[in-house]
PDB file of C-alpha atoms in Angstrom:
ATOM      1  CA  MET A   1     -63.715  78.575 201.944  1.00  0.00           C
ATOM      2  CA  GLY A   2     -67.423  78.806 203.653  1.00  0.00           C
ATOM      3  CA  ILE A   3     -70.238  80.722 203.220  1.00  0.00           C
ATOM      4  CA  HIS A   4     -73.495  81.439 205.335  1.00  0.00           C
ATOM      5  CA  VAL A   5     -76.348  80.351 202.495  1.00  0.00           C
ATOM      6  CA  ASP A   6     -79.773  81.254 202.920  1.00  0.00           C
ATOM      7  CA  PRO A   7     -82.881  81.379 200.981  1.00  0.00           C
ATOM      8  CA  ALA A   8     -82.891  85.596 200.734  1.00  0.00           C
ATOM      9  CA  PRO A   9     -83.061  87.217 197.470  1.00  0.00           C
ATOM     10  CA  VAL A  10     -80.053  89.065 198.126  1.00  0.00           C
ATOM     11  CA  SER A  11     -78.054  86.115 199.383  1.00  0.00           C
ATOM     12  CA  ASP A  12     -78.242  85.494 195.819  1.00  0.00           C
ATOM     13  CA  GLY A  13     -74.705  88.178 195.557  1.00  0.00           C
ATOM     14  CA  ARG A  14     -72.729  86.995 198.843  1.00  0.00           C
ATOM     15  CA  LEU A  15     -73.172  83.604 196.595  1.00  0.00           C
ATOM     16  CA  HIS A  16     -72.040  84.752 193.720  1.00  0.00           C
ATOM     17  CA  LEU A  17     -68.716  87.027 194.709  1.00  0.00           C
ATOM     18  CA  ALA A  18     -67.316  83.746 197.219  1.00  0.00           C
ATOM     19  CA  ALA A  19     -67.957  81.580 194.269  1.00  0.00           C
ATOM     20  CA  ASP A  20     -65.602  84.761 192.055  1.00  0.00           C
ATOM     21  CA  LEU A  21     -63.102  84.140 194.834  1.00  0.00           C
ATOM     22  CA  ALA A  22     -63.180  80.569 194.910  1.00  0.00           C
ATOM     23  CA  ARG A  23     -62.274  80.374 191.224  1.00  0.00           C
ATOM     24  CA  ARG A  24     -59.613  83.260 191.884  1.00  0.00           C
ATOM     25  CA  TYR A  25     -57.637  80.696 193.826  1.00  0.00           C
ATOM     26  CA  GLY A  26     -59.009  77.464 193.572  1.00  0.00           C
ATOM     27  CA  ALA A  27     -61.143  77.004 196.239  1.00  0.00           C
ATOM     28  CA  HIS A  28     -63.537  74.417 197.689  1.00  0.00           C
ATOM     29  CA  MET A  29     -66.608  75.812 199.567  1.00  0.00           C
ATOM     30  CA  ILE A  30     -68.483  74.655 202.377  1.00  0.00           C
ATOM     31  CA  GLY A  31     -71.951  75.721 201.891  1.00  0.00           C
ATOM     32  CA  VAL A  32     -74.331  75.865 206.194  1.00  0.00           C
ATOM     33  CA  GLY A  33     -77.484  77.169 206.671  1.00  0.00           C
ATOM     34  CA  LEU A  34     -80.553  76.219 208.022  1.00  0.00           C
ATOM     35  CA  GLY A  35     -81.861  72.727 206.506  1.00  0.00           C
ATOM     36  CA  ASP A  36     -83.890  74.276 203.636  1.00  0.00           C
ATOM     37  CA  THR A  37     -84.080  73.123 200.065  1.00  0.00           C
ATOM     38  CA  THR A  38     -84.405  76.322 198.469  1.00  0.00           C
ATOM     39  CA  ALA A  39     -80.722  77.610 200.565  1.00  0.00           C
ATOM     40  CA  GLU A  40     -79.129  74.217 199.664  1.00  0.00           C
ATOM     41  CA  GLY A  41     -80.816  74.584 196.082  1.00  0.00           C
ATOM     42  CA  ILE A  42     -79.210  78.083 195.041  1.00  0.00           C
ATOM     43  CA  PHE A  43     -75.888  76.225 196.852  1.00  0.00           C
ATOM     44  CA  ARG A  44     -75.847  73.717 194.268  1.00  0.00           C
ATOM     45  CA  THR A  45     -77.329  75.662 191.580  1.00  0.00           C
ATOM     46  CA  THR A  46     -74.224  78.252 191.538  1.00  0.00           C
ATOM     47  CA  LEU A  47     -71.974  75.498 191.655  1.00  0.00           C
ATOM     48  CA  HIS A  48     -73.135  73.504 188.597  1.00  0.00           C
ATOM     49  CA  GLY A  49     -72.380  76.579 187.391  1.00  0.00           C
ATOM     50  CA  GLU A  50     -69.700  78.287 187.503  1.00  0.00           C
ATOM     51  CA  ASN A  51     -68.093  74.514 187.632  1.00  0.00           C
ATOM     52  CA  LEU A  52     -66.567  75.110 191.370  1.00  0.00           C
ATOM     53  CA  ALA A  53     -65.977  71.616 194.177  1.00  0.00           C
ATOM     54  CA  GLY A  54     -68.064  72.347 196.879  1.00  0.00           C
ATOM     55  CA  GLU A  55     -70.144  70.527 199.412  1.00  0.00           C
ATOM     56  CA  TRP A  56     -73.313  71.170 201.626  1.00  0.00           C
ATOM     57  CA  ARG A  57     -73.868  71.740 205.057  1.00  0.00           C
ATOM     58  CA  PRO A  58     -77.689  71.761 206.400  1.00  0.00           C
ATOM     59  CA  THR A  59     -78.582  72.308 209.890  1.00  0.00           C
ATOM     60  CA  THR A  60     -81.002  71.378 211.247  1.00  0.00           C
ATOM     61  CA  GLY A  61     -80.792  73.397 214.409  1.00  0.00           C
ATOM     62  CA  THR A  62     -83.131  76.706 215.060  1.00  0.00           C
ATOM     63  CA  GLU A  63     -82.424  79.550 213.837  1.00  0.00           C
ATOM     64  CA  GLU A  64     -80.890  80.690 217.249  1.00  0.00           C
ATOM     65  CA  SER A  65     -78.397  78.431 216.961  1.00  0.00           C
ATOM     66  CA  LEU A  66     -77.643  78.474 213.355  1.00  0.00           C
ATOM     67  CA  ALA A  67     -74.537  81.182 214.308  1.00  0.00           C
ATOM     68  CA  SER A  68     -73.140  78.611 216.212  1.00  0.00           C
ATOM     69  CA  PHE A  69     -73.814  75.759 213.227  1.00  0.00           C
ATOM     70  CA  VAL A  70     -71.859  78.050 210.970  1.00  0.00           C
ATOM     71  CA  THR A  71     -69.056  78.670 213.531  1.00  0.00           C
ATOM     72  CA  CYS A  72     -68.238  74.784 214.424  1.00  0.00           C
ATOM     73  CA  HIS A  73     -67.633  74.511 210.606  1.00  0.00           C
ATOM     74  CA  ALA A  74     -65.649  78.164 209.641  1.00  0.00           C
ATOM     75  CA  ARG A  75     -63.454  76.894 212.277  1.00  0.00           C
ATOM     76  CA  ALA A  76     -61.580  74.963 209.285  1.00  0.00           C
ATOM     77  CA  ALA A  77     -62.135  77.198 206.207  1.00  0.00           C
ATOM     78  CA  ASP A  78     -59.284  79.429 205.131  1.00  0.00           C
ATOM     79  CA  LEU A  79     -62.202  82.110 204.976  1.00  0.00           C
ATOM     80  CA  VAL A  80     -65.756  82.339 205.934  1.00  0.00           C
ATOM     81  CA  VAL A  81     -68.293  84.466 203.782  1.00  0.00           C
ATOM     82  CA  LEU A  82     -71.930  85.938 205.101  1.00  0.00           C
ATOM     83  CA  GLY A  83     -74.301  88.705 204.579  1.00  0.00           C
ATOM     84  CA  GLN A  84     -74.683  92.119 206.593  1.00  0.00           C
ATOM     85  CA  TYR A  85     -77.705  91.521 208.683  1.00  0.00           C
ATOM     86  CA  ALA A  86     -81.177  93.586 207.389  1.00  0.00           C
ATOM     87  CA  SER A  87     -84.027  91.866 209.447  1.00  0.00           C
ATOM     88  CA  ASP A  88     -86.652  93.135 206.088  1.00  0.00           C
ATOM     89  CA  LEU A  89     -84.437  91.181 203.182  1.00  0.00           C
ATOM     90  CA  GLY A  90     -85.540  87.549 205.577  1.00  0.00           C
ATOM     91  CA  MET A  91     -83.065  86.579 206.008  1.00  0.00           C
ATOM     92  CA  VAL A  92     -81.548  84.002 208.662  1.00  0.00           C
ATOM     93  CA  LEU A  93     -78.046  84.559 210.732  1.00  0.00           C
ATOM     94  CA  ASP A  94     -79.242  87.811 213.030  1.00  0.00           C
ATOM     95  CA  SER A  95     -75.828  87.251 214.198  1.00  0.00           C
ATOM     96  CA  PRO A  96     -72.470  88.023 212.769  1.00  0.00           C
ATOM     97  CA  GLU A  97     -70.829  89.450 214.705  1.00  0.00           C
ATOM     98  CA  ASP A  98     -71.378  86.636 216.940  1.00  0.00           C
ATOM     99  CA  VAL A  99     -69.997  83.938 214.399  1.00  0.00           C
ATOM    100  CA  ILE A 100     -67.092  87.065 213.584  1.00  0.00           C
ATOM    101  CA  LEU A 101     -65.563  86.781 217.462  1.00  0.00           C
ATOM    102  CA  ALA A 102     -65.599  83.020 218.030  1.00  0.00           C
ATOM    103  CA  CYS A 103     -64.240  81.283 215.051  1.00  0.00           C
ATOM    104  CA  GLY A 104     -60.686  82.566 214.799  1.00  0.00           C
ATOM    105  CA  ARG A 105     -61.116  82.742 210.812  1.00  0.00           C
ATOM    106  CA  PRO A 106     -61.879  86.209 208.853  1.00  0.00           C
ATOM    107  CA  VAL A 107     -64.940  86.948 207.700  1.00  0.00           C
ATOM    108  CA  LEU A 108     -65.622  88.404 204.331  1.00  0.00           C
ATOM    109  CA  MET A 109     -68.680  90.716 205.389  1.00  0.00           C
ATOM    110  CA  VAL A 110     -70.846  91.500 202.257  1.00  0.00           C
ATOM    111  CA  PRO A 111     -73.601  94.468 201.931  1.00  0.00           C
ATOM    112  CA  CYS A 112     -76.976  93.484 202.059  1.00  0.00           C
ATOM    113  CA  ALA A 113     -77.332  96.455 199.378  1.00  0.00           C
ATOM    114  CA  GLY A 114     -75.267  97.205 196.305  1.00  0.00           C
ATOM    115  CA  HIS A 115     -74.167  94.542 193.708  1.00  0.00           C
ATOM    116  CA  PHE A 116     -70.292  93.165 194.018  1.00  0.00           C
ATOM    117  CA  GLU A 117     -68.691  91.218 191.331  1.00  0.00           C
ATOM    118  CA  ARG A 118     -65.566  91.245 192.753  1.00  0.00           C
ATOM    119  CA  VAL A 119     -63.378  92.457 196.078  1.00  0.00           C
ATOM    120  CA  GLY A 120     -59.573  93.064 196.185  1.00  0.00           C
ATOM    121  CA  VAL A 121     -57.996  94.967 193.682  1.00  0.00           C
ATOM    122  CA  THR A 122     -58.810  98.603 195.144  1.00  0.00           C
ATOM    123  CA  VAL A 123     -58.143  98.548 199.017  1.00  0.00           C
ATOM    124  CA  LEU A 124     -58.377 100.648 201.948  1.00  0.00           C
ATOM    125  CA  ILE A 125     -56.377  98.677 205.389  1.00  0.00           C
ATOM    126  CA  ALA A 126     -58.300 100.251 208.597  1.00  0.00           C
ATOM    127  CA  TRP A 127     -54.983 100.851 211.034  1.00  0.00           C
ATOM    128  CA  ASN A 128     -54.831 101.533 214.727  1.00  0.00           C
ATOM    129  CA  GLY A 129     -51.166  99.211 215.491  1.00  0.00           C
ATOM    130  CA  GLY A 130     -53.713  96.716 217.223  1.00  0.00           C
ATOM    131  CA  ARG A 131     -53.348  93.517 217.809  1.00  0.00           C
ATOM    132  CA  GLU A 132     -57.066  93.018 215.992  1.00  0.00           C
ATOM    133  CA  SER A 133     -55.591  95.508 213.152  1.00  0.00           C
ATOM    134  CA  MET A 134     -52.181  93.028 212.251  1.00  0.00           C
ATOM    135  CA  ARG A 135     -54.452  90.198 212.991  1.00  0.00           C
ATOM    136  CA  ALA A 136     -57.033  91.224 209.964  1.00  0.00           C
ATOM    137  CA  LEU A 137     -54.280  92.557 208.212  1.00  0.00           C
ATOM    138  CA  HIS A 138     -52.099  88.761 207.803  1.00  0.00           C
ATOM    139  CA  ASP A 139     -54.653  87.156 207.052  1.00  0.00           C
ATOM    140  CA  THR A 140     -56.141  89.341 203.736  1.00  0.00           C
ATOM    141  CA  LEU A 141     -52.439  89.018 202.514  1.00  0.00           C
ATOM    142  CA  PRO A 142     -54.004  86.213 200.262  1.00  0.00           C
ATOM    143  CA  LEU A 143     -56.825  88.158 198.369  1.00  0.00           C
ATOM    144  CA  LEU A 144     -54.597  91.112 198.295  1.00  0.00           C
ATOM    145  CA  THR A 145     -51.930  88.980 195.122  1.00  0.00           C
ATOM    146  CA  MET A 146     -54.468  91.303 192.903  1.00  0.00           C
ATOM    147  CA  ALA A 147     -54.456  94.729 194.167  1.00  0.00           C
ATOM    148  CA  ALA A 148     -53.944  97.453 191.898  1.00  0.00           C
ATOM    149  CA  GLY A 149     -53.599 100.061 195.610  1.00  0.00           C
ATOM    150  CA  VAL A 150     -53.675  99.674 198.968  1.00  0.00           C
ATOM    151  CA  THR A 151     -54.122 102.645 201.715  1.00  0.00           C
ATOM    152  CA  VAL A 152     -53.619 102.085 204.522  1.00  0.00           C
ATOM    153  CA  LEU A 153     -55.908 104.484 207.536  1.00  0.00           C
ATOM    154  CA  SER A 154     -55.199 106.128 210.414  1.00  0.00           C
ATOM    155  CA  VAL A 155     -57.500 107.801 211.895  1.00  0.00           C
ATOM    156  CA  ASP A 156     -57.055 110.547 214.692  1.00  0.00           C
ATOM    157  CA  PRO A 157     -53.881 108.718 215.938  1.00  0.00           C
ATOM    158  CA  ASP A 158     -52.161 109.517 219.458  1.00  0.00           C
ATOM    159  CA  PRO A 159     -49.548 111.518 218.202  1.00  0.00           C
ATOM    160  CA  ASP A 160     -48.006 110.036 221.355  1.00  0.00           C
ATOM    161  CA  GLU A 161     -48.169 106.309 220.070  1.00  0.00           C
ATOM    162  CA  ASP A 162     -46.370 104.506 217.776  1.00  0.00           C
ATOM    163  CA  TRP A 163     -48.365 102.868 215.294  1.00  0.00           C
ATOM    164  CA  GLY A 164     -45.926 101.303 213.566  1.00  0.00           C
ATOM    165  CA  THR A 165     -47.687 102.522 209.970  1.00  0.00           C
ATOM    166  CA  ASP A 166     -44.576 102.539 207.885  1.00  0.00           C
ATOM    167  CA  ASP A 167     -43.125  99.211 208.998  1.00  0.00           C
ATOM    168  CA  VAL A 168     -46.489  98.486 207.481  1.00  0.00           C
ATOM    169  CA  VAL A 169     -46.465  99.965 204.175  1.00  0.00           C
ATOM    170  CA  GLN A 170     -42.961  98.904 204.387  1.00  0.00           C
ATOM    171  CA  HIS A 171     -44.241  94.972 204.669  1.00  0.00           C
ATOM    172  CA  LEU A 172     -47.377  95.152 202.048  1.00  0.00           C
ATOM    173  CA  VAL A 173     -43.955  97.238 199.452  1.00  0.00           C
ATOM    174  CA  ARG A 174     -42.156  94.218 200.151  1.00  0.00           C
ATOM    175  CA  HIS A 175     -44.969  91.699 199.285  1.00  0.00           C
ATOM    176  CA  GLY A 176     -44.865  92.411 195.833  1.00  0.00           C
ATOM    177  CA  LEU A 177     -47.890  95.252 196.748  1.00  0.00           C
ATOM    178  CA  ASN A 178     -48.388  99.095 195.868  1.00  0.00           C
ATOM    179  CA  ALA A 179     -48.910 100.459 199.718  1.00  0.00           C
ATOM    180  CA  LYS A 180     -49.973 104.345 200.739  1.00  0.00           C
ATOM    181  CA  ALA A 181     -49.858 106.025 204.202  1.00  0.00           C
ATOM    182  CA  GLU A 182     -52.533 108.484 204.966  1.00  0.00           C
ATOM    183  CA  THR A 183     -53.757 109.537 207.977  1.00  0.00           C
ATOM    184  CA  GLN A 184     -57.158 111.807 208.776  1.00  0.00           C
ATOM    185  CA  SER A 185     -58.352 113.828 211.320  1.00  0.00           C
ATOM    186  CA  LEU A 186     -61.940 113.197 212.431  1.00  0.00           C
ATOM    187  CA  ILE A 187     -63.780 117.571 211.795  1.00  0.00           C
ATOM    188  CA  ASP A 188     -67.627 116.109 212.168  1.00  0.00           C
ATOM    189  CA  LEU A 189     -66.661 112.514 211.818  1.00  0.00           C
ATOM    190  CA  THR A 190     -66.881 109.404 213.721  1.00  0.00           C
ATOM    191  CA  PRO A 191     -64.525 107.090 212.911  1.00  0.00           C
ATOM    192  CA  SER A 192     -66.534 104.627 210.679  1.00  0.00           C
ATOM    193  CA  GLU A 193     -68.037 107.897 209.160  1.00  0.00           C
ATOM    194  CA  ALA A 194     -63.938 109.594 207.521  1.00  0.00           C
ATOM    195  CA  VAL A 195     -63.141 105.604 206.868  1.00  0.00           C
ATOM    196  CA  LEU A 196     -66.305 104.471 204.639  1.00  0.00           C
ATOM    197  CA  SER A 197     -65.765 108.435 202.676  1.00  0.00           C
ATOM    198  CA  ARG A 198     -62.678 107.915 202.458  1.00  0.00           C
ATOM    199  CA  THR A 199     -63.540 104.282 200.746  1.00  0.00           C
ATOM    200  CA  ALA A 200     -65.453 105.767 198.859  1.00  0.00           C
ATOM    201  CA  ASP A 201     -62.893 108.723 197.717  1.00  0.00           C
ATOM    202  CA  LEU A 202     -60.393 105.710 196.607  1.00  0.00           C
ATOM    203  CA  GLY A 203     -63.107 104.082 194.873  1.00  0.00           C
ATOM    204  CA  ALA A 204     -62.278 100.724 196.742  1.00  0.00           C
ATOM    205  CA  ASP A 205     -64.184  97.452 196.805  1.00  0.00           C
ATOM    206  CA  LEU A 206     -63.191  96.276 200.327  1.00  0.00           C
ATOM    207  CA  ILE A 207     -62.014  97.296 203.654  1.00  0.00           C
ATOM    208  CA  VAL A 208     -59.858  95.741 205.373  1.00  0.00           C
ATOM    209  CA  MET A 209     -60.193  96.077 209.721  1.00  0.00           C
ATOM    210  CA  GLY A 210     -60.476  93.809 213.011  1.00  0.00           C
ATOM    211  CA  ALA A 211     -63.069  93.507 215.352  1.00  0.00           C
ATOM    212  CA  TYR A 212     -62.975  94.916 218.400  1.00  0.00           C
ATOM    213  CA  GLY A 213     -65.235  92.473 221.102  1.00  0.00           C
ATOM    214  CA  HIS A 214     -66.422  92.523 225.244  1.00  0.00           C
ATOM    215  CA  SER A 215     -66.528  89.334 225.487  1.00  0.00           C
ATOM    216  CA  TRP A 216     -66.518  89.933 229.762  1.00  0.00           C
ATOM    217  CA  MET A 217     -70.521  91.981 228.430  1.00  0.00           C
ATOM    218  CA  ARG A 218     -72.597  89.531 226.508  1.00  0.00           C
ATOM    219  CA  GLU A 219     -74.554  92.522 225.756  1.00  0.00           C
ATOM    220  CA  VAL A 220     -72.403  94.874 224.464  1.00  0.00           C
ATOM    221  CA  ILE A 221     -70.943  92.520 221.672  1.00  0.00           C
ATOM    222  CA  LEU A 222     -68.286  94.394 219.493  1.00  0.00           C
ATOM    223  CA  GLY A 223     -66.735  97.812 220.023  1.00  0.00           C
ATOM    224  CA  GLY A 224     -68.237 100.815 218.265  1.00  0.00           C
ATOM    225  CA  MET A 225     -66.817 101.246 215.781  1.00  0.00           C
ATOM    226  CA  THR A 226     -66.928  97.709 214.701  1.00  0.00           C
ATOM    227  CA  GLN A 227     -70.730  97.776 215.262  1.00  0.00           C
ATOM    228  CA  GLU A 228     -71.854 101.222 213.990  1.00  0.00           C
ATOM    229  CA  ILE A 229     -69.396 100.330 210.948  1.00  0.00           C
ATOM    230  CA  LEU A 230     -71.420  97.349 210.101  1.00  0.00           C
ATOM    231  CA  SER A 231     -74.636  98.998 209.936  1.00  0.00           C
ATOM    232  CA  THR A 232     -73.566 101.087 208.126  1.00  0.00           C
ATOM    233  CA  MET A 233     -71.089  99.269 205.829  1.00  0.00           C
ATOM    234  CA  THR A 234     -70.863 100.005 202.140  1.00  0.00           C
ATOM    235  CA  VAL A 235     -68.197  97.580 200.154  1.00  0.00           C
ATOM    236  CA  PRO A 236     -67.283  93.990 201.908  1.00  0.00           C
ATOM    237  CA  ILE A 237     -65.560  94.579 204.453  1.00  0.00           C
ATOM    238  CA  LEU A 238     -62.462  91.666 205.834  1.00  0.00           C
ATOM    239  CA  MET A 239     -62.916  92.051 209.561  1.00  0.00           C
ATOM    240  CA  ALA A 240     -60.279  89.595 211.284  1.00  0.00           C
ATOM    241  CA  HIS A 241     -61.301  89.017 215.671  1.00  0.00           C
TER     242      HIS A 241
END
């Protein structure tokens, strides 16, 4: 498991959430970040306190090249853990979306506000039948083994398109999960607002969704819903591209 660590205090919560996952699944933790003794110290202290196996991989490059460094080391990880960017919190990885689009691995984004001790108990899957949705769903199956309930939510589906929602629910049931399908129409809400609203209603601790990118135009990094939910996320989100 790869995790970006920086000296910002908000990094502590992200690190302890990653440590919980590592403990639950017997994962080897790879901490990556700038060659900052504070960040390394935080990481090593957590490993020691949680009795976990891991290693620290620092970069001596600039903050501008940090996303590329994280992406490089993420490619050999089963899961990558990153923090939501907030410029006022002293965080140094200001483009986590670049890592999501480039690393080819599932990425768990952790909000900069809130405290999250565990993920994967009550899960909402934002489903639209697309390749990215399918990739995110299958990438997250190992995290769903302890889930008490999984909701596959289709937001404002096109009645003329078959999103395969029932097949997906049955697939999850065959994996031993308590899964159900829901459909939500958009009434004065954007798709991301609808997803976050239903997440709150369910008390979900994890959202699973695909990340949609436009690689042909650097200025437009992510699709509208993906960019909006990254900015307004209230619980950890597992994304895949």
